[in-house]
Coordinates of C-alpha atoms in Angstrom, one line a residue:
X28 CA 6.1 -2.4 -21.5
X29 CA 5.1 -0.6 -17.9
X30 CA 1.9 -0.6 -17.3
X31 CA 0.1 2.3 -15.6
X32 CA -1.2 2.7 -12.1
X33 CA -4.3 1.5 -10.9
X34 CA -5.9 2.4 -7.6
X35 CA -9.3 0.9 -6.6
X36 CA -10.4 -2.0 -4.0
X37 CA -9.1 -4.8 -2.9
X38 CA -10.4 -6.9 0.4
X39 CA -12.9 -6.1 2.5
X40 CA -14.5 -7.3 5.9
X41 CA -18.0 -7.4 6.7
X42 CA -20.0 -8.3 9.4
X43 CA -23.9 -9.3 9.9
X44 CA -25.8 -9.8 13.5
X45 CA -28.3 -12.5 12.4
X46 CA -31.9 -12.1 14.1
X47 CA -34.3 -14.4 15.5
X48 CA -30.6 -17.3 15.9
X49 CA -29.7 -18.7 18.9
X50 CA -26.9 -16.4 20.2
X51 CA -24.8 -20.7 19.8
X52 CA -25.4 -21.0 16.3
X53 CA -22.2 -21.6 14.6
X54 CA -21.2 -22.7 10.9
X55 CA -17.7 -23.7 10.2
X56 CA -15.9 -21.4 7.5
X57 CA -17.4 -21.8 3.8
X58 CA -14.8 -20.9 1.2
X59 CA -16.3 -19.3 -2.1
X60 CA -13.7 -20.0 -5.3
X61 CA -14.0 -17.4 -8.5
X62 CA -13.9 -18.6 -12.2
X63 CA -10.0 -19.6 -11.4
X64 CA -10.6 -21.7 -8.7
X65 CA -9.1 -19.3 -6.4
X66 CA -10.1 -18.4 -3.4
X67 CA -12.5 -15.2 -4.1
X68 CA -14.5 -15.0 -0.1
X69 CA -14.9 -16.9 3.0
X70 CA -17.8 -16.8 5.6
X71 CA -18.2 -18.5 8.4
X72 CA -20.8 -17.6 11.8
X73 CA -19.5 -18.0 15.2
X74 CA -22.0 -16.8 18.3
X75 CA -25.2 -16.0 16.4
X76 CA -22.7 -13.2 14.3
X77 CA -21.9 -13.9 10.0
X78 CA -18.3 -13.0 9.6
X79 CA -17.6 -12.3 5.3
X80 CA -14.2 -11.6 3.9
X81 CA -14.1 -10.6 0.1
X82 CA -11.3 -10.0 -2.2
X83 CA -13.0 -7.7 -4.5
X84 CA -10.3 -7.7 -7.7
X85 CA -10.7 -11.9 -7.8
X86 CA -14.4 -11.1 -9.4
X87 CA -12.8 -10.2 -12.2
X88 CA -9.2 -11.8 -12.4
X89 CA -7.3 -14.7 -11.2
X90 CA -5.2 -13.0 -8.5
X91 CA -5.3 -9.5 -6.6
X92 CA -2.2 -8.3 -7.9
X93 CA -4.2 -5.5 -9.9
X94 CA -7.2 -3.8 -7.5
X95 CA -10.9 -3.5 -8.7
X96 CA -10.9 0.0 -10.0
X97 CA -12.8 2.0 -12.5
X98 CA -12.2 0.2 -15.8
X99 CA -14.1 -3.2 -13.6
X100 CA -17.0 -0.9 -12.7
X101 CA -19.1 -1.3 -15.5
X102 CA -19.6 -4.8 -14.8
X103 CA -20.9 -4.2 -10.9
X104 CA -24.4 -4.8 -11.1
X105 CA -23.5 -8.2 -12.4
X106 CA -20.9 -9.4 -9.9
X107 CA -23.1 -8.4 -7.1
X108 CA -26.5 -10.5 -8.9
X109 CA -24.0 -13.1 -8.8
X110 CA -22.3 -12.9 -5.6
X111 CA -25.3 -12.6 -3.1
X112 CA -27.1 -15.0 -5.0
X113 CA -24.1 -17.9 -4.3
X114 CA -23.5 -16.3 -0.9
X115 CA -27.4 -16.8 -0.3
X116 CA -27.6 -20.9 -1.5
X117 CA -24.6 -21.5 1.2
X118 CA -26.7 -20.1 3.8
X119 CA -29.9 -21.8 2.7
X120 CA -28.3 -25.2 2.3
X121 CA -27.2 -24.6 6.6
X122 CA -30.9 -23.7 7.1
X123 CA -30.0 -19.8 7.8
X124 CA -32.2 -17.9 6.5
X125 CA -31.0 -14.3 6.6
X126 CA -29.9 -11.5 4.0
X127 CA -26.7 -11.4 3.2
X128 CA -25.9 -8.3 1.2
X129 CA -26.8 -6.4 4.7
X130 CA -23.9 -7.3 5.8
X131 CA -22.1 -4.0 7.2
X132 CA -19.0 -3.0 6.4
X133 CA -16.3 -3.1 9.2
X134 CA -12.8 -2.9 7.3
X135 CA -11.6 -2.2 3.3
X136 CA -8.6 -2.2 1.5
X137 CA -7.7 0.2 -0.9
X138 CA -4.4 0.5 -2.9
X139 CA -2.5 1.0 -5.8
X140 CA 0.0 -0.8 -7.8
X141 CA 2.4 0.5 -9.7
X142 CA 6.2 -0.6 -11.1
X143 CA 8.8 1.6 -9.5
X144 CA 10.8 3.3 -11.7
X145 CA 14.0 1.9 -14.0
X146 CA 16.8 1.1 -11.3
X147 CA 14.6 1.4 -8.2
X148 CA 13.4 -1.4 -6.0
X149 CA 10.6 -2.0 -3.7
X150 CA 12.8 -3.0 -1.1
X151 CA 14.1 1.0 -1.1
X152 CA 10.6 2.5 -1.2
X153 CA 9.5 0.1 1.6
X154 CA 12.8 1.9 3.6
X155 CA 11.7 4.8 3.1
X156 CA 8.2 4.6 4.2
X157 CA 9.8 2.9 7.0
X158 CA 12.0 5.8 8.4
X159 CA 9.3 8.3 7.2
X160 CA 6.6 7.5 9.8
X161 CA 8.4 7.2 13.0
X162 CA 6.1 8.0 15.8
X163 CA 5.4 4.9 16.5
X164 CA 6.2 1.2 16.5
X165 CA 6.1 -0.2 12.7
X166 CA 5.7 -3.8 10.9
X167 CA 8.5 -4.4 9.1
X168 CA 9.3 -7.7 6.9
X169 CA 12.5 -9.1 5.4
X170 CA 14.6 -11.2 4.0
X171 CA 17.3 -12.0 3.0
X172 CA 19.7 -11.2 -0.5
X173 CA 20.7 -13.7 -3.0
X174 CA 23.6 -12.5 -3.0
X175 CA 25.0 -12.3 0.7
X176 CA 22.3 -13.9 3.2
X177 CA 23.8 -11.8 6.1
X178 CA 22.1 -8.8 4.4
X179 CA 17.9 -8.0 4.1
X180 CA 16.3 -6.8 1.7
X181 CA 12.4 -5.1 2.8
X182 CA 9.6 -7.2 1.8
X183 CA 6.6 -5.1 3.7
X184 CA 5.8 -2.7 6.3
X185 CA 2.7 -1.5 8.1
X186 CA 2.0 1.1 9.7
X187 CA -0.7 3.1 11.3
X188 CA -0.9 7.1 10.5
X189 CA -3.8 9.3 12.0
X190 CA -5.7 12.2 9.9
X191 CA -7.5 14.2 12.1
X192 CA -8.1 12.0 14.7
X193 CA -9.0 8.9 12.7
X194 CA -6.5 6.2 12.6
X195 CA -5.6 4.2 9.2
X196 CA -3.2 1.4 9.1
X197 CA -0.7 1.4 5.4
X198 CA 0.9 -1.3 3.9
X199 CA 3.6 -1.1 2.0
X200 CA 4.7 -4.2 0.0
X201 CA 6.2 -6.4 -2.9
X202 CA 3.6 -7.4 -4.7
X203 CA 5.7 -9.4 -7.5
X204 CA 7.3 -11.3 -4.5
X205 CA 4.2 -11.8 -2.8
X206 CA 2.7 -13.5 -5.9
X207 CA 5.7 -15.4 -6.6
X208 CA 5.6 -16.4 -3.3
X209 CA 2.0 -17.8 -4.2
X210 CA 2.7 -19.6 -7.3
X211 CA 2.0 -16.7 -9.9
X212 CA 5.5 -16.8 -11.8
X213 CA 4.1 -14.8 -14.9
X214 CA 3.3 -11.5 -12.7
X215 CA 5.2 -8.2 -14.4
X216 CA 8.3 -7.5 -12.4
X217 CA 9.1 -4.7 -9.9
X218 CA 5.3 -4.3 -8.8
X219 CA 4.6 -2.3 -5.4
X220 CA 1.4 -2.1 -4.0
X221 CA 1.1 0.8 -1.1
X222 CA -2.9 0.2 0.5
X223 CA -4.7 2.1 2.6
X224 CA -6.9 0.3 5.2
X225 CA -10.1 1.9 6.5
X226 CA -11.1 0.8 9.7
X227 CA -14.6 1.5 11.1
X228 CA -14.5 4.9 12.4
X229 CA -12.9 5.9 8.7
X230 CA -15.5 4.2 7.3
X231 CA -18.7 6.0 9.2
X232 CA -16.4 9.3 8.8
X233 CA -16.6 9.2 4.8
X234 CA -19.9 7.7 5.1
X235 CA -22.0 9.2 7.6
X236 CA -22.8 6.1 8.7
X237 CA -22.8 2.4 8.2
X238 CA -22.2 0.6 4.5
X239 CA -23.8 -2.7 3.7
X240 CA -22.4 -5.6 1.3
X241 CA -25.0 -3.7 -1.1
X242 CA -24.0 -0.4 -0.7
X243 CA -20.2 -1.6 -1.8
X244 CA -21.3 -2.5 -5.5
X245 CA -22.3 1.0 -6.0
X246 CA -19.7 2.8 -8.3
X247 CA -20.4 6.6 -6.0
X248 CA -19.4 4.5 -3.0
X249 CA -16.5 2.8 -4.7
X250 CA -14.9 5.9 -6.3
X251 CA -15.7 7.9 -2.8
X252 CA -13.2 5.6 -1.1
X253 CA -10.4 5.6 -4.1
X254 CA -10.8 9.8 -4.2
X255 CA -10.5 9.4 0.0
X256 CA -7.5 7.1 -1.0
X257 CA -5.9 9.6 -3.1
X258 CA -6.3 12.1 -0.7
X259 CA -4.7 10.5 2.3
X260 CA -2.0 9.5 0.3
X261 CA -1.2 12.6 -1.2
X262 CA -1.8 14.9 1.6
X263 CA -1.1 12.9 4.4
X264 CA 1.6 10.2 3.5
X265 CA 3.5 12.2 1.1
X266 CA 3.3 15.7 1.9
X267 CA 3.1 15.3 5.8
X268 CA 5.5 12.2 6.5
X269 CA 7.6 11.5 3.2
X270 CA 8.6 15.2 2.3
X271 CA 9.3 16.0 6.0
X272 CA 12.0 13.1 5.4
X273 CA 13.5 14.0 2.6
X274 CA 14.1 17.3 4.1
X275 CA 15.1 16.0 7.4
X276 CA 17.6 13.5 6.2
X277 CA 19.2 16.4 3.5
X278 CA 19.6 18.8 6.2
X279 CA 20.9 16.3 8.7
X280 CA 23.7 14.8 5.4
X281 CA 24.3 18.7 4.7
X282 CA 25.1 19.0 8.8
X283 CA 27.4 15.9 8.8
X284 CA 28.8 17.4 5.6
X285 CA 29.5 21.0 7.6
X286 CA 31.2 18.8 10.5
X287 CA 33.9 16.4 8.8
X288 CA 34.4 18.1 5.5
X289 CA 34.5 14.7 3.7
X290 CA 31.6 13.4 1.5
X291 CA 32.7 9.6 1.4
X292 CA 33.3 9.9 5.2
X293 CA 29.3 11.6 6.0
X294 CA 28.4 8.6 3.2
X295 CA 29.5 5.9 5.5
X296 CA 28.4 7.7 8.4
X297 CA 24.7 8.6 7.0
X298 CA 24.8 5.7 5.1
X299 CA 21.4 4.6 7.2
X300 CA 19.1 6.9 6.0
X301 CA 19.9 8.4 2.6
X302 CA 16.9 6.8 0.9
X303 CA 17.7 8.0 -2.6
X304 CA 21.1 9.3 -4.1
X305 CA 19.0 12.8 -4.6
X306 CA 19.5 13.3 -1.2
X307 CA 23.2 13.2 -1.2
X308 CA 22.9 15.2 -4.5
X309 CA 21.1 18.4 -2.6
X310 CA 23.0 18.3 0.9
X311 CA 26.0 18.5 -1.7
X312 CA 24.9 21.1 -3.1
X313 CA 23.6 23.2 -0.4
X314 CA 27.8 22.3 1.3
X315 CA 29.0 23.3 -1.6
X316 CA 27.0 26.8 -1.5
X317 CA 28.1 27.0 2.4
X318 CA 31.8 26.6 1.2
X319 CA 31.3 29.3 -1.7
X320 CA 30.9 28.3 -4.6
X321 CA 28.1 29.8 -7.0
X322 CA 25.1 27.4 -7.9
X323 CA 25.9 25.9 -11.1
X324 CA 29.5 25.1 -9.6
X325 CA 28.0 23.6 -6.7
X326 CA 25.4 21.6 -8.6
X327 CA 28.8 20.4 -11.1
X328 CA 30.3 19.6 -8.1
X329 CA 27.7 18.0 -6.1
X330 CA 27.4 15.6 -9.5
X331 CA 30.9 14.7 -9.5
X332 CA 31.4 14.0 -6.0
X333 CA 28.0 11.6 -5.8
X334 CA 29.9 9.5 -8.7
X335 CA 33.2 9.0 -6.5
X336 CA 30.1 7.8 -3.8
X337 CA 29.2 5.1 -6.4
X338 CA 30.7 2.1 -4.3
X339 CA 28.3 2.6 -1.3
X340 CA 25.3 1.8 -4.1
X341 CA 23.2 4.3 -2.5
X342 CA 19.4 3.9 -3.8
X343 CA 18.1 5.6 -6.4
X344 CA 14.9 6.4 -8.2
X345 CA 13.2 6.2 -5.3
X346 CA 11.9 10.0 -5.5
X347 CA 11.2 9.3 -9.1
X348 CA 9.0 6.5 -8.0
X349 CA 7.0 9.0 -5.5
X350 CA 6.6 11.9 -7.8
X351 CA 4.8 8.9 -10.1
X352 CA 2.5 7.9 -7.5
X353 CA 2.1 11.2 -6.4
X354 CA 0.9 11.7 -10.0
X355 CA -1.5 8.8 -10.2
X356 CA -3.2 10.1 -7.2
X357 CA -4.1 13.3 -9.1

């Protein structure tokens, strides 16, 4: 059975300048394991300054591959009790004496996972948010088929995007591979996990200011970043990059479709960037409304002719699997 989106919090960075400590002091990274035995936070202090990396969803699970969201928040006060108390007795026991939980926030994570749609695959998504954001140079990962090694499929990208003048970075991923790839064979199939990462000016932006370790077990804060989240993603990665796409790469099929006159031929020639067969679907209908016909011919038509296309296996349900994000975001 699918299960439904969930967006909340996943890693987080944090950073605390430690007073009255020799500007040398220096303790070697301290790994903190969850209820699994997996690795849950590390800390370490290099030049007088504690470094703290959490992976907030491992407070409550074995694995990340499901964020901390609003179904885990109930149970914050508890986690936190807990957490600064065992990040507290490593310090102690290296004779540094200092509180923790104001450590201040310098990077967080936040995403949602969802299965694409029946027939999609992450690999597809990940081209497409690939070609979508193209002013500048992107992170992609891949690999290669089963089938024929010679061809890739997309395991990640990253990105950065910009929202009025504030940078975020977006990752893009499959988070099924990615815990296979880490041992975790019973993970639900076709998961994709699209985060958001807020760097420090995002972070004093939303805040006003400067969030401690504290500050991040409060549910306001928590839910202020998911809504932020939603918001970015909706507005800015869909509406601004993703659509723009979509309607780029019809119009540009529809043009190639004006200029040879054959569909299979503008297929193998557009091949490249028709990221879901709806795409073919509309620039053959909008050629087929150039060359005359009425609509519902040209929608008939447009139909028929994307079946004889069937051999190029162009994606598909890769819209579908927007629209459903799109909806979780609302």
């Amino acid at each position: 059975m699918k299960k439904s989106a969930r967006i909340g919090i996943d890693g987080a960075n944090l950073i605390l300048k430690l007073a009255d400590v020799d500007v040398n002091t220096y303790m070697e990274e301290q790994q903190i394991k969850n209820f699994y035995g997996e690795l849950l936070a590390k800390m370490e202090i290099k030049r007088g300054i504690l470094y703290l990396y959490v992976n907030f969803p491992k407070m409550v699970r074995k694995d990340n591959t499901w964020p901390l969201s609003s179904p885990d928040f109930f149970k914050l006060k508890d986690m936190r009790d807990l957490f600064i108390c065992n990040l507290q007795s490593i310090l102690e026991e290296q004779w540094i004496f200092c509180d923790v939980s104001k450590s201040t926030l310098k990077k967080i994570e936040c995403g949602c996972t969802q299965q694409v749609t029946k027939g999609c695959t992450c690999s597809w998504f990940i081209n497409l948010l690939n070609i979508s954001y193209h002013m500048k140079t992107n992170h992609l990962h891949q690999s290669a088929m089963e089938k024929y090694r010679y061809c890739k499929i997309n395991e990640s990208v990253c990105l950065e995007f910009e929202d009025k003048k504030v940078k975020y970075k977006l990752k893009g991923y499959d988070k099924t591979l990615e815990q296979h790839n880490n041992g975790n064979d019973e993970v639900e199939n076709n998961l994709l996990r699209i985060e958001i990462v807020f760097l420090q000016a995002a972070i004093n932006k939303l805040f006003g200011g400067e969030v401690t370790l504290y500050d991040l077990f409060q549910q306001k804060n928590l839910m202020k970043i998911v809504r932020e989240y939603k918001r970015l993603f909706v507005e800015v990665v869909i509406k601004k990059y993703i659509n723009t796409c979509l309607e780029d790469t019809t119009n540009k099929v529809f043009e190639t479709l004006t200029q040879v006159g054959s569909p299979v031929e503008t297929v193998a020639m557009c091949n490249q960037f028709i990221t879901d067969e709806k795409v073919l679907r509309e620039a053959l209908r909008k050629w087929n409304k150039f060359r005359g016909m009425t609509e519902v011919q040209a929608r008939r038509n447009a139909d028929k002719t994307k079946c004889d296309c069937k051999k190029y296996e162009l994606p598909k349900g890769v819209i579908k699997t927007i629209r459903e994000f799109e909806k979780s975001c609302r």
